Amino acid sequence: MRLGVIDVGSNTVHLLVVDAHPGASPVPYRSERSTLRLMRFLDEDGAIVEEGQRLLIDAIGSAAATVAEIGVDDVISTATSAIREAANGEEVLARIARETGVELQVLSGDDEARITMLAVRRWFGWSAGEILLFDIGGGSFEIAQGADEYPDAQVSLPLGAARATARFLRGDPPTRDAVSALRAHARAAFTEARDALFAERPKPTRVVGTSKTIRSLGRLVGGPADPITGAPAPIYYTGLREWEPTLREMPSDVRQYLPGITPERGPQILAGAILLRTAMKVFDVPTLIVSPWALREGIVLRYIDALDAPGRSGSPGASGAPAG
């Protein structure tokens, strides 16, 4: 079957179309993205302003038109922290449905962590053992840990790369004091989460990072993927530490020319590096491996699992497939 996923995040509206059926890995058919960087379009009360709403509607409408043109058996449409935490999120959701016909299912932070862990577990397999997962989005930072397909502990923190950039790193390039303020804020948040939720977990056998931000940092810090296996290079704490001063001194329009950094990631890759290095420091992680699969793949996998469930008849509705 052919399945479409429209994923509305803090940075992009991403359309992923895959061919999938139970017992097989989903095969990408088409992928399109519109860069929005919604954090630029929040007013002082945290509401998405008219320009941001218009960009959202245009991007989602374009994705829906592509889905209609391709022809799919079903489509799942989800939204994450940008709309979830917006002061006028409900009104924006209603307007999107009214003007595009797309009804977005808003995932909670726990949903994001759980579904992403499923994707990571399926990618690395059971031999990976106890996995500690870091996932940096535009608006939130998810941490999860467990030995199964779903985590035993998870948390979603409002520490995404775009959010941290907008709140702390307003200069271009930012001041040293601004960088120190972000690092101190992140250290406190990660330490509190570690002590409250992860202190009793066993030492992980594998620490994994997902998301476009982490994949970009992996390409920058670790180098290209393995030429034989295609596996992304690992990220070393020492490598992040060495690169951070260079990123800090560069304007965002220069960072985009670094290996692995795209124009839409240039403005927020410094925040991503600070957040990831701080999380690795707090959780005592010297090396992190990168998963090519993340939230969108997890959504597809959950959908396929529902198709294969005993006694299941018909197609699992888009509204229910990715629920936690």
CSV table of N, CA, C and O in Angstrom, one decimal, residues 54-158:
chain,number,residue,atom,x,y,z
A,54,ARG,N,-0.6,31.9,7.5
A,54,ARG,CA,-0.7,31.8,6.0
A,54,ARG,C,0.3,30.9,5.4
A,54,ARG,O,0.0,30.1,4.5
A,55,LEU,N,1.6,31.0,5.9
A,55,LEU,CA,2.6,30.1,5.4
A,55,LEU,C,2.3,28.6,5.7
A,55,LEU,O,2.5,27.7,4.9
A,56,LEU,N,1.8,28.4,6.9
A,56,LEU,CA,1.3,27.0,7.3
A,56,LEU,C,0.3,26.5,6.3
A,56,LEU,O,0.4,25.4,5.8
A,57,ILE,N,-0.7,27.3,6.1
A,57,ILE,CA,-1.8,26.9,5.2
A,57,ILE,C,-1.4,26.6,3.8
A,57,ILE,O,-1.7,25.6,3.2
A,58,ASP,N,-0.5,27.5,3.3
A,58,ASP,CA,0.0,27.3,2.0
A,58,ASP,C,0.8,26.0,1.9
A,58,ASP,O,0.7,25.2,0.9
A,59,ALA,N,1.7,25.8,2.9
A,59,ALA,CA,2.6,24.6,2.8
A,59,ALA,C,1.7,23.3,3.0
A,59,ALA,O,2.0,22.3,2.3
A,60,ILE,N,0.8,23.3,3.9
A,60,ILE,CA,0.0,22.1,4.1
A,60,ILE,C,-0.9,21.9,2.9
A,60,ILE,O,-1.1,20.7,2.4
A,61,GLY,N,-1.5,22.9,2.3
A,61,GLY,CA,-2.3,22.8,1.1
A,61,GLY,C,-1.5,22.2,0.0
A,61,GLY,O,-2.0,21.4,-0.8
A,62,SER,N,-0.2,22.6,-0.2
A,62,SER,CA,0.6,22.1,-1.2
A,62,SER,C,0.9,20.6,-1.0
A,62,SER,O,0.9,19.8,-2.0
A,63,ALA,N,1.2,20.2,0.3
A,63,ALA,CA,1.4,18.8,0.6
A,63,ALA,C,0.2,18.0,0.2
A,63,ALA,O,0.3,16.9,-0.3
A,64,ALA,N,-1.0,18.5,0.6
A,64,ALA,CA,-2.2,17.8,0.3
A,64,ALA,C,-2.5,17.7,-1.2
A,64,ALA,O,-3.0,16.6,-1.6
A,65,ALA,N,-2.1,18.7,-1.9
A,65,ALA,CA,-2.3,18.6,-3.4
A,65,ALA,C,-1.4,17.6,-4.0
A,65,ALA,O,-1.8,16.8,-4.9
A,66,THR,N,-0.1,17.5,-3.5
A,66,THR,CA,0.8,16.5,-3.9
A,66,THR,C,0.3,15.1,-3.6
A,66,THR,O,0.3,14.2,-4.5
A,67,VAL,N,-0.3,14.9,-2.4
A,67,VAL,CA,-0.8,13.6,-2.1
A,67,VAL,C,-2.0,13.2,-3.0
A,67,VAL,O,-2.1,12.1,-3.5
A,68,ALA,N,-2.8,14.2,-3.3
A,68,ALA,CA,-3.9,13.9,-4.2
A,68,ALA,C,-3.5,13.6,-5.6
A,68,ALA,O,-4.0,12.7,-6.3
A,69,GLU,N,-2.4,14.2,-6.1
A,69,GLU,CA,-1.8,14.0,-7.4
A,69,GLU,C,-1.2,12.6,-7.5
A,69,GLU,O,-1.4,11.9,-8.5
A,70,ILE,N,-0.5,12.2,-6.4
A,70,ILE,CA,0.2,10.9,-6.4
A,70,ILE,C,-0.9,9.8,-6.3
A,70,ILE,O,-0.8,8.8,-7.0
A,71,GLY,N,-1.8,10.0,-5.4
A,71,GLY,CA,-2.8,8.9,-5.1
A,71,GLY,C,-2.2,8.0,-4.0
A,71,GLY,O,-1.2,7.3,-4.3
A,72,VAL,N,-2.8,8.0,-2.8
A,72,VAL,CA,-2.3,7.2,-1.7
A,72,VAL,C,-3.5,6.4,-1.2
A,72,VAL,O,-4.7,6.8,-1.4
A,73,ASP,N,-3.2,5.3,-0.5
A,73,ASP,CA,-4.3,4.5,0.2
A,73,ASP,C,-4.8,5.2,1.5
A,73,ASP,O,-5.9,5.0,1.8
A,74,ASP,N,-3.9,5.9,2.1
A,74,ASP,CA,-4.3,6.6,3.3
A,74,ASP,C,-3.2,7.7,3.6
A,74,ASP,O,-2.1,7.7,3.1
A,75,VAL,N,-3.6,8.7,4.4
A,75,VAL,CA,-2.7,9.7,4.8
A,75,VAL,C,-2.8,10.0,6.3
A,75,VAL,O,-3.9,10.0,6.8
A,76,ILE,N,-1.7,10.2,6.9
A,76,ILE,CA,-1.7,10.6,8.4
A,76,ILE,C,-1.1,12.0,8.4
A,76,ILE,O,0.0,12.2,7.9
A,77,SER,N,-1.8,12.8,9.1
A,77,SER,CA,-1.3,14.2,9.2
A,77,SER,C,-1.1,14.6,10.7
A,77,SER,O,-2.1,14.5,11.5
A,78,THR,N,0.1,15.0,11.1
A,78,THR,CA,0.4,15.2,12.5
A,78,THR,C,1.1,16.6,12.7
A,78,THR,O,1.6,17.1,11.7
A,79,ALA,N,0.9,17.1,13.9
A,79,ALA,CA,1.6,18.3,14.3
A,79,ALA,C,2.3,18.1,15.6
A,79,ALA,O,1.8,17.3,16.4
A,80,THR,N,3.4,18.8,15.8
A,80,THR,CA,4.2,18.6,17.0
A,80,THR,C,4.2,19.9,17.8
A,80,THR,O,3.2,20.6,17.9
A,81,SER,N,5.4,20.3,18.4
A,81,SER,CA,5.4,21.3,19.5
A,81,SER,C,5.0,22.7,19.0
A,81,SER,O,4.4,23.4,19.8
A,82,ALA,N,5.3,23.1,17.8
A,82,ALA,CA,5.0,24.5,17.4
A,82,ALA,C,3.5,24.8,17.5
A,82,ALA,O,3.1,25.9,18.1
A,83,ILE,N,2.6,23.9,17.0
A,83,ILE,CA,1.2,24.2,17.2
A,83,ILE,C,0.7,23.7,18.5
A,83,ILE,O,-0.2,24.4,19.1
A,84,ARG,N,1.3,22.6,19.1
A,84,ARG,CA,0.9,22.1,20.4
A,84,ARG,C,1.0,23.2,21.5
A,84,ARG,O,0.1,23.3,22.3
A,85,GLU,N,2.0,24.0,21.4
A,85,GLU,CA,2.3,24.9,22.5
A,85,GLU,C,1.9,26.4,22.1
A,85,GLU,O,2.1,27.3,22.9
A,86,ALA,N,1.4,26.6,20.9
A,86,ALA,CA,1.0,28.0,20.5
A,86,ALA,C,-0.2,28.4,21.3
A,86,ALA,O,-1.1,27.6,21.6
A,87,ALA,N,-0.2,29.6,21.7
A,87,ALA,CA,-1.4,30.1,22.5
A,87,ALA,C,-2.7,30.0,21.7
A,87,ALA,O,-3.8,29.9,22.3
A,88,ASN,N,-2.6,30.1,20.4
A,88,ASN,CA,-3.8,30.0,19.6
A,88,ASN,C,-3.8,28.7,18.8
A,88,ASN,O,-4.4,28.7,17.6
A,89,GLY,N,-3.2,27.7,19.3
A,89,GLY,CA,-3.1,26.4,18.5
A,89,GLY,C,-4.4,25.9,18.1
A,89,GLY,O,-4.5,25.4,16.9
A,90,GLU,N,-5.4,25.9,18.9
A,90,GLU,CA,-6.7,25.3,18.6
A,90,GLU,C,-7.4,26.1,17.4
A,90,GLU,O,-7.9,25.5,16.5
A,91,GLU,N,-7.3,27.4,17.5
A,91,GLU,CA,-7.8,28.2,16.4
A,91,GLU,C,-7.1,28.0,15.1
A,91,GLU,O,-7.7,27.9,14.0
A,92,VAL,N,-5.8,27.8,15.2
A,92,VAL,CA,-5.0,27.6,14.0
A,92,VAL,C,-5.3,26.2,13.4
A,92,VAL,O,-5.5,26.0,12.1
A,93,LEU,N,-5.5,25.2,14.2
A,93,LEU,CA,-5.9,23.9,13.7
A,93,LEU,C,-7.2,23.9,13.0
A,93,LEU,O,-7.4,23.3,11.9
A,94,ALA,N,-8.2,24.6,13.6
A,94,ALA,CA,-9.5,24.7,12.9
A,94,ALA,C,-9.4,25.4,11.6
A,94,ALA,O,-10.1,25.0,10.6
A,95,ARG,N,-8.6,26.5,11.5
A,95,ARG,CA,-8.4,27.2,10.3
A,95,ARG,C,-7.8,26.3,9.2
A,95,ARG,O,-8.2,26.4,8.0
A,96,ILE,N,-6.7,25.6,9.6
A,96,ILE,CA,-6.1,24.7,8.7
A,96,ILE,C,-7.1,23.7,8.1
A,96,ILE,O,-7.1,23.4,6.9
A,97,ALA,N,-7.9,23.1,9.0
A,97,ALA,CA,-8.9,22.1,8.5
A,97,ALA,C,-9.9,22.8,7.6
A,97,ALA,O,-10.3,22.2,6.5
A,98,ARG,N,-10.3,24.0,7.9
A,98,ARG,CA,-11.3,24.7,7.1
A,98,ARG,C,-10.8,25.0,5.7
A,98,ARG,O,-11.5,24.9,4.7
A,99,GLU,N,-9.5,25.5,5.7
A,99,GLU,CA,-9.0,26.0,4.4
A,99,GLU,C,-8.2,25.0,3.5
A,99,GLU,O,-8.1,25.2,2.4
A,100,THR,N,-7.8,23.9,4.2
A,100,THR,CA,-7.1,22.9,3.4
A,100,THR,C,-7.7,21.5,3.4
A,100,THR,O,-7.4,20.7,2.5
A,101,GLY,N,-8.7,21.3,4.3
A,101,GLY,CA,-9.3,20.0,4.4
A,101,GLY,C,-8.4,19.0,5.2
A,101,GLY,O,-8.8,17.8,5.3
A,102,VAL,N,-7.3,19.4,5.7
A,102,VAL,CA,-6.4,18.5,6.4
A,102,VAL,C,-6.6,18.7,7.9
A,102,VAL,O,-6.5,19.8,8.4
A,103,GLU,N,-7.0,17.6,8.6
A,103,GLU,CA,-7.2,17.7,10.0
A,103,GLU,C,-6.0,17.1,10.7
A,103,GLU,O,-5.7,15.9,10.6
A,104,LEU,N,-5.2,17.9,11.4
A,104,LEU,CA,-4.0,17.5,12.0
A,104,LEU,C,-4.2,16.9,13.3
A,104,LEU,O,-5.0,17.4,14.2
A,105,GLN,N,-3.5,15.8,13.6
A,105,GLN,CA,-3.5,15.2,14.9
A,105,GLN,C,-2.3,15.7,15.7
A,105,GLN,O,-1.2,15.6,15.2
A,106,VAL,N,-2.5,16.4,16.8
A,106,VAL,CA,-1.4,16.9,17.6
A,106,VAL,C,-0.9,15.9,18.5
A,106,VAL,O,-1.6,15.3,19.3
A,107,LEU,N,0.4,15.6,18.3
A,107,LEU,CA,1.1,14.6,19.1
A,107,LEU,C,1.6,15.3,20.4
A,107,LEU,O,2.2,16.4,20.3
A,108,SER,N,1.5,14.6,21.5
A,108,SER,CA,2.1,15.1,22.7
A,108,SER,C,3.6,14.9,22.7
A,108,SER,O,4.1,14.1,21.8
A,109,GLY,N,4.4,15.5,23.6
A,109,GLY,CA,5.8,15.2,23.7
A,109,GLY,C,6.1,13.8,24.0
A,109,GLY,O,7.0,13.2,23.4
A,110,ASP,N,5.3,13.2,24.9
A,110,ASP,CA,5.5,11.7,25.2
A,110,ASP,C,5.2,10.9,23.9
A,110,ASP,O,5.9,9.9,23.7
A,111,ASP,N,4.2,11.3,23.1
A,111,ASP,CA,3.9,10.5,21.9
A,111,ASP,C,5.2,10.6,21.0
A,111,ASP,O,5.6,9.6,20.4
A,112,GLU,N,5.7,11.8,20.9
A,112,GLU,CA,6.9,11.9,20.0
A,112,GLU,C,8.1,11.0,20.5
A,112,GLU,O,8.7,10.3,19.7
A,113,ALA,N,8.3,11.0,21.8
A,113,ALA,CA,9.4,10.2,22.3
A,113,ALA,C,9.1,8.7,22.1
A,113,ALA,O,10.0,7.9,21.7
A,114,ARG,N,7.9,8.3,22.3
A,114,ARG,CA,7.6,6.9,22.2
A,114,ARG,C,7.6,6.4,20.8
A,114,ARG,O,8.2,5.3,20.5
A,115,ILE,N,7.1,7.2,19.9
A,115,ILE,CA,7.0,6.8,18.5
A,115,ILE,C,8.4,6.8,17.8
A,115,ILE,O,8.8,5.9,17.0
A,116,THR,N,9.2,7.8,18.2
A,116,THR,CA,10.6,7.8,17.7
A,116,THR,C,11.4,6.7,18.3
A,116,THR,O,12.2,6.1,17.5
A,117,MET,N,11.2,6.3,19.5
A,117,MET,CA,11.9,5.1,20.1
A,117,MET,C,11.6,3.9,19.3
A,117,MET,O,12.4,3.0,19.0
A,118,LEU,N,10.3,3.7,18.9
A,118,LEU,CA,9.9,2.6,18.1
A,118,LEU,C,10.7,2.5,16.8
A,118,LEU,O,11.2,1.5,16.4
A,119,ALA,N,10.8,3.7,16.1
A,119,ALA,CA,11.6,3.7,14.9
A,119,ALA,C,13.1,3.3,15.1
A,119,ALA,O,13.7,2.6,14.3
A,120,VAL,N,13.7,3.9,16.2
A,120,VAL,CA,15.1,3.6,16.5
A,120,VAL,C,15.3,2.1,16.8
A,120,VAL,O,16.2,1.5,16.3
A,121,ARG,N,14.4,1.6,17.6
A,121,ARG,CA,14.5,0.1,17.9
A,121,ARG,C,14.4,-0.7,16.7
A,121,ARG,O,15.2,-1.7,16.5
A,122,ARG,N,13.5,-0.4,15.8
A,122,ARG,CA,13.3,-1.2,14.6
A,122,ARG,C,14.6,-1.1,13.7
A,122,ARG,O,15.0,-2.0,13.0
A,123,TRP,N,15.2,0.1,13.7
A,123,TRP,CA,16.4,0.3,12.9
A,123,TRP,C,17.6,-0.5,13.4
A,123,TRP,O,18.2,-1.1,12.6
A,124,PHE,N,17.8,-0.4,14.7
A,124,PHE,CA,19.0,-1.1,15.2
A,124,PHE,C,18.7,-2.5,15.7
A,124,PHE,O,19.7,-3.3,15.8
A,125,GLY,N,17.5,-2.9,16.0
A,125,GLY,CA,17.2,-4.2,16.3
A,125,GLY,C,17.3,-4.5,17.8
A,125,GLY,O,17.8,-3.6,18.6
A,126,TRP,N,16.9,-5.7,18.2
A,126,TRP,CA,17.0,-6.0,19.7
A,126,TRP,C,18.4,-6.1,20.2
A,126,TRP,O,18.6,-6.0,21.4
A,127,SER,N,19.3,-6.4,19.4
A,127,SER,CA,20.7,-6.6,19.9
A,127,SER,C,21.3,-5.2,20.4
A,127,SER,O,22.3,-5.2,21.1
A,128,ALA,N,20.6,-4.1,20.1
A,128,ALA,CA,21.1,-2.8,20.6
A,128,ALA,C,20.9,-2.7,22.1
A,128,ALA,O,21.5,-1.8,22.7
A,129,GLY,N,20.1,-3.6,22.7
A,129,GLY,CA,19.9,-3.5,24.2
A,129,GLY,C,19.2,-2.3,24.7
A,129,GLY,O,18.3,-1.8,24.1
A,130,GLU,N,19.7,-1.8,25.8
A,130,GLU,CA,19.2,-0.6,26.5
A,130,GLU,C,19.6,0.6,25.7
A,130,GLU,O,20.8,1.0,25.6
A,131,ILE,N,18.6,1.3,25.1
A,131,ILE,CA,18.9,2.5,24.3
A,131,ILE,C,18.5,3.8,25.1
A,131,ILE,O,17.5,3.9,25.7
A,132,LEU,N,19.4,4.7,25.1
A,132,LEU,CA,19.1,6.1,25.5
A,132,LEU,C,19.0,6.9,24.2
A,132,LEU,O,19.9,6.9,23.4
A,133,LEU,N,17.9,7.7,24.1
A,133,LEU,CA,17.6,8.4,22.9
A,133,LEU,C,17.5,9.9,23.1
A,133,LEU,O,16.9,10.3,24.0
A,134,PHE,N,18.2,10.6,22.3
A,134,PHE,CA,18.1,12.1,22.2
A,134,PHE,C,17.5,12.5,20.9
A,134,PHE,O,18.0,12.0,19.8
A,135,ASP,N,16.5,13.3,20.9
A,135,ASP,CA,15.9,13.8,19.7
A,135,ASP,C,15.6,15.3,19.8
A,135,ASP,O,14.9,15.8,20.6
A,136,ILE,N,16.4,16.1,19.0
A,136,ILE,CA,16.2,17.5,19.0
A,136,ILE,C,15.3,18.0,17.8
A,136,ILE,O,15.7,17.8,16.7
A,137,GLY,N,14.2,18.5,18.2
A,137,GLY,CA,13.3,19.1,17.2
A,137,GLY,C,13.5,20.6,17.2
A,137,GLY,O,14.4,21.2,17.8
A,138,GLY,N,12.6,21.3,16.5
A,138,GLY,CA,12.7,22.8,16.4
A,138,GLY,C,12.2,23.4,17.7
A,138,GLY,O,12.7,24.4,18.2
A,139,GLY,N,11.1,22.8,18.3
A,139,GLY,CA,10.5,23.3,19.5
A,139,GLY,C,10.8,22.6,20.8
A,139,GLY,O,10.7,23.1,21.9
A,140,SER,N,11.2,21.3,20.7
A,140,SER,CA,11.3,20.5,21.9
A,140,SER,C,12.5,19.5,21.7
A,140,SER,O,13.0,19.2,20.6
A,141,PHE,N,12.9,19.0,22.9
A,141,PHE,CA,14.0,18.1,23.0
A,141,PHE,C,13.5,16.9,23.7
A,141,PHE,O,13.1,17.0,24.9
A,142,GLU,N,13.4,15.7,23.0
A,142,GLU,CA,12.9,14.5,23.7
A,142,GLU,C,14.0,13.6,24.1
A,142,GLU,O,15.0,13.5,23.4
A,143,ILE,N,13.9,13.0,25.3
A,143,ILE,CA,14.8,12.1,25.8
A,143,ILE,C,14.0,10.8,26.2
A,143,ILE,O,13.0,11.0,26.9
A,144,ALA,N,14.5,9.7,25.8
A,144,ALA,CA,13.8,8.4,26.2
A,144,ALA,C,14.8,7.3,26.4
A,144,ALA,O,15.9,7.4,25.9
A,145,GLN,N,14.4,6.3,27.2
A,145,GLN,CA,15.3,5.2,27.5
A,145,GLN,C,14.5,4.0,27.7
A,145,GLN,O,13.4,4.0,28.3
A,146,GLY,N,15.0,2.8,27.2
A,146,GLY,CA,14.4,1.5,27.5
A,146,GLY,C,15.0,0.4,26.7
A,146,GLY,O,15.9,0.7,25.8
A,147,ALA,N,14.6,-0.8,27.0
A,147,ALA,CA,15.2,-2.0,26.3
A,147,ALA,C,14.1,-2.6,25.4
A,147,ALA,O,14.4,-3.6,24.7
A,148,ASP,N,13.0,-2.0,25.2
A,148,ASP,CA,11.9,-2.5,24.4
A,148,ASP,C,11.6,-1.5,23.3
A,148,ASP,O,12.3,-0.5,23.1
A,149,GLU,N,10.5,-1.8,22.5
A,149,GLU,CA,10.1,-0.9,21.4
A,149,GLU,C,9.6,0.4,21.9
A,149,GLU,O,9.6,1.4,21.1
A,150,TYR,N,9.1,0.4,23.1
A,150,TYR,CA,8.6,1.7,23.7
A,150,TYR,C,9.4,1.9,24.9
A,150,TYR,O,9.7,1.0,25.7
A,151,PRO,N,9.7,3.2,25.3
A,151,PRO,CA,10.6,3.5,26.4
A,151,PRO,C,9.9,3.2,27.7
A,151,PRO,O,8.7,3.3,27.9
A,152,ASP,N,10.8,3.0,28.7
A,152,ASP,CA,10.3,2.9,30.1
A,152,ASP,C,10.3,4.3,30.8
A,152,ASP,O,9.7,4.4,31.8
A,153,ALA,N,11.1,5.2,30.2
A,153,ALA,CA,11.1,6.6,30.7
A,153,ALA,C,11.3,7.5,29.6
A,153,ALA,O,12.0,7.2,28.6
A,154,GLN,N,10.5,8.6,29.6
A,154,GLN,CA,10.6,9.6,28.5
A,154,GLN,C,10.2,10.9,29.0
A,154,GLN,O,9.5,11.1,30.0
A,155,VAL,N,10.8,12.0,28.4
A,155,VAL,CA,10.4,13.3,28.7
A,155,VAL,C,10.6,14.2,27.5
A,155,VAL,O,11.4,13.9,26.6
A,156,SER,N,9.7,15.2,27.4
A,156,SER,CA,9.8,16.2,26.3
A,156,SER,C,10.0,17.6,27.0
A,156,SER,O,9.2,18.0,27.8
A,157,LEU,N,11.1,18.2,26.6
A,157,LEU,CA,11.5,19.5,27.2
A,157,LEU,C,11.4,20.6,26.2
A,157,LEU,O,11.7,20.4,25.0
A,158,PRO,N,10.9,21.8,26.5
A,158,PRO,CA,10.8,22.9,25.6
A,158,PRO,C,12.2,23.5,25.2
A,158,PRO,O,12.5,24.7,25.5
